């Protein structure tokens, strides 16, 4: 079964108009930059066009027909997302621009109200800058301390360091990625959340890489905050989601002040709106939230279990093949079951930027650089890595092309 | 459609609201507003044993919200709390004869019920925390 | 000439697919809710589809061909916007989600660094909640004071109040809308900026209603901050712009921490990126920024002078006609030259929400409510108003239909 | 295309960079990085009257950025400051023989020139504020 793939990738590819594209003067596009952003199926593109063509209107505050239609479509998306991650209530789903804004919202609103001098915020060495810089800013402002759980050479978190931090009894928040965008490591969030909660410490899960690629259930996880981005899961750019458990959300002060997030504004005082609107100031990104709805439908239809299975399958194949290439160092867990569909590596003294340029000549889009994870780069003692990352429409033949291009790079650089 | 909504009886309740005004020594007073349009409703209750002995409302807003509030006060006056507790969205819409409102206008029609439920949350808070909790949940769906 | 209109509105209408739509069982759509959000020409819808169909990619941090194409298109939009409002440099143009986020960015970054206890922030009674609530939050946090310049019954700002505030020598910031979204009032921003600057006080202009509807030149105005939203000027939802004079921007601390806004991240310190990227954390709303580019082209092509002329023309006509309707009170300046294309009013004891429902029966989309300006509603001593607002595709025949529907409302309510 | 970029001479400068290393008692040292890829360049200058008497660079990054830095040091060694001040983007691209780079890779090729200009900004800051300002502007366009 796994031989033939867990679902019909050729059929899926037909839903993605961009995959018909030729690049670099006629080469078929091989898109292996999915951890940065994924491509969009026609249904998502059409949902956005349909909105602008048929019922574009500002929402929530008007009674005309199009405003109603737009409001319903916008709020239906919220319901769909609540269901997708199994939130208890739609009130716990806040739309942001992206994962980055979602985490900043927590840092500004919850963080400034709860983190005090000498408190600790615990993150890890594998975090994306979006889950580092907001905490640097917060802890510096408050005179609190930022602590990093290390990562071993094998790509796994050093859980004893984490437990030591907890034992200090000074930790106010743990914020950790469920899947590394560089190493692919799937982190033991169940254990992290359970042991943090034993100490009464809330946990934020950066789900930017996990929610698009595997089944995620916030109630089962019991996480307190979860952040992710639509554009990394077939959806449009400009939409992110912040999930917050209701009892925490109810106590959070507002973040952005403005229209839509208020109930009553008087000159010197304001009553804020009900959840979740209190946290959505100003005209939202209506069209793209509605577009995101179609993306969720697409993934639901495939089934997240099968998405995960497909990625294990192709990642395993890629790891097998790349390990046969001379001069290659691969980062992250060796076992494909412990990692997402992300393969970061270096080859000889070829800088990743140069490698990406050579790949591009072959129509292959990979990413190179620090992947917004410079703390991890310092830990790995490299300036940068190359990264190939997969999604539902990638095939083993594409992996083969990628390996061929690696050989070509070796030829050019005489390695 | 507008002809169905703005019938004689709605306009009558809008222009001659029943049980509108302040109340001296209310057992519970509660205020809420509809963030969509700014409509505001205050409800004051006097409770006698298990019964709503008196109810008054104050408010400003559209014909639907104000007529609905006026009709609600008539509906629950002298009724046992237990029956008021279970009032649903549909009970209200039937009562005012507007079953086909769009989602925006429904909020107007249901604002007074939401405020009444929130008032009962306050009333039950110490007396019967379970009912208070259920009413709180209810009010969120309105 | 003005008789026939300043440009060919019928031709313009054909560029907007939604205007072909029928609502409420077959009635042609009359869209008079443009101050809330405008409709989008086909060129904007196509620019977004084209991006997703042909070169969707994350930007700035990759070397493959699509990433380059996307980066170029994104940055070209920045240039176009800089030119549109005549900013000195593209570095002064920051993309946000909307006007609301732009103003919050200033309140969080500039405001928290500069506003101290007992300082004053001066706004006006005509402001939108987005230009009130951020300053309430800031001044409450800092123990500073928020002051309101009043508005007269004629719809004009009470400039002597403004001068009195300036004379107190405690003002740290003036933040004022260039055009009221309720009264239509065009405020004397030239005078406000000049006299504030004499005292060394920076001025933020809320351009959400002005930039879409008249020529705006930030260098001529000499304003320090300017905020506006793409969705109110033919562009997509999810994109706003904050303009900040470079010498001020250079001193501002970052707002959202995360990817793209950094140069180097180390465990305990970070070097922020060059302007304007320092203020754009996380994956931006790439597709919609690119869509906005097509909107700017459309407006440039018409010419903002002519857009303004058309609106004066149609507003004058609407004011003339509505003043003949029994029971109507119109708010704002009587002279169409002193106001934007916004007509707020009440009629008899018909609540605006009810009026909007009746209008909707006729296929006419107007807005009703407090228009996110409750302070102004309190000042006018009304709970709400109805509002018809115009844009480039509106015609005098549509105004006529609107007046007919008003008559129908009077019949229903027996006024 | 890659064949045009990764020619013998580029790989040679990448693997055997000229004038690479630290400098004792530099008159100016300056560091910058390319936020796109994390490439880093430090430049150290010794200035003698109106001339660059010595230049060294340190850095890490791609073949293009490092080869370009290496070639830049050879290009400006012993040259008068006035001529170095006026170096343009095109001068560099011609020097390294890469006129057709896309916008992302151009940043790599120009990083060392940017750092050199910023170094001269520092050098001129007190001596000749006008030149410093002009160089600052220049560096922004790179
Ligand atoms: C004057 C004014 N300021 C600010 C805003 C807020 O704009 P947005 O909702 O796009 O943030 C609006 C529009 O609603 C407005 O009219
Ligand atoms: C693990 C992780 N966290 C956060 C982010 C930031 O996401 P965004 O740029 O959509 O805010 C990313 C993606 O770049 C990521 O991979």
PDB file of C-alpha atoms and ligand atoms in Angstrom, chain A residues 35-36 98-101 128 130 177 179 181 206 208-209 229 231-232, chain C residues 61 282-283, ligand 2:
ATOM      1  CA  UNK A  35       7.809  24.668   5.305  1.00  0.00           C
ATOM      2  CA  UNK A  36       8.097  28.304   4.207  1.00  0.00           C
ATOM      3  CA  UNK A  98       0.155  34.844  11.078  1.00  0.00           C
ATOM      4  CA  UNK A  99       1.811  32.719  13.753  1.00  0.00           C
ATOM      5  CA  UNK A 100       4.118  35.597  14.556  1.00  0.00           C
ATOM      6  CA  UNK A 101       1.289  37.961  15.440  1.00  0.00           C
ATOM      7  CA  UNK A 128      11.773  29.914  15.147  1.00  0.00           C
ATOM      8  CA  UNK A 130       8.833  34.202  16.065  1.00  0.00           C
ATOM      9  CA  UNK A 177       7.338  24.381  18.873  1.00  0.00           C
ATOM     10  CA  UNK A 179       7.685  20.534  15.128  1.00  0.00           C
ATOM     11  CA  UNK A 181      11.073  23.896  10.883  1.00  0.00           C
ATOM     12  CA  UNK A 206       3.922  26.933  18.226  1.00  0.00           C
ATOM     13  CA  UNK A 208       3.159  26.553  12.619  1.00  0.00           C
ATOM     14  CA  UNK A 209       4.751  23.337  11.370  1.00  0.00           C
ATOM     15  CA  UNK A 229      -0.559  30.112   9.993  1.00  0.00           C
ATOM     16  CA  UNK A 231      -0.393  30.041   4.445  1.00  0.00           C
ATOM     17  CA  UNK A 232       1.535  26.970   5.593  1.00  0.00           C
TER      18      UNK A 232
ATOM     19  CA  UNK C  61      14.581  34.855   2.355  1.00  0.00           C
ATOM     20  CA  UNK C 282       6.459  37.229  10.282  1.00  0.00           C
ATOM     21  CA  UNK C 283       5.303  36.203   6.842  1.00  0.00           C
TER      22      UNK C 283
HETATM   23  C1  LIG E   2       8.013  26.753  13.693  1.00  0.00           C
HETATM   24  C2  LIG E   2       7.594  28.045  13.119  1.00  0.00           C
HETATM   25  N1  LIG E   2       7.115  29.008  13.942  1.00  0.00           N
HETATM   26  C3  LIG E   2       6.704  30.199  13.458  1.00  0.00           C
HETATM   27  C4  LIG E   2       6.759  30.504  12.129  1.00  0.00           C
HETATM   28  C5  LIG E   2       6.309  31.854  11.686  1.00  0.00           C
HETATM   29  O1  LIG E   2       5.196  31.799  10.864  1.00  0.00           O
HETATM   30  P1  LIG E   2       4.660  33.124  10.158  1.00  0.00           P
HETATM   31  O2  LIG E   2       5.796  33.668   9.346  1.00  0.00           O
HETATM   32  O3  LIG E   2       3.538  32.652   9.324  1.00  0.00           O
HETATM   33  O4  LIG E   2       4.284  34.072  11.235  1.00  0.00           O
HETATM   34  C6  LIG E   2       7.243  29.532  11.234  1.00  0.00           C
HETATM   35  C7  LIG E   2       7.314  29.742   9.772  1.00  0.00           C
HETATM   36  O5  LIG E   2       8.083  30.459   9.214  1.00  0.00           O
HETATM   37  C8  LIG E   2       7.684  28.298  11.752  1.00  0.00           C
HETATM   38  O6  LIG E   2       8.165  27.364  10.937  1.00  0.00           O
END
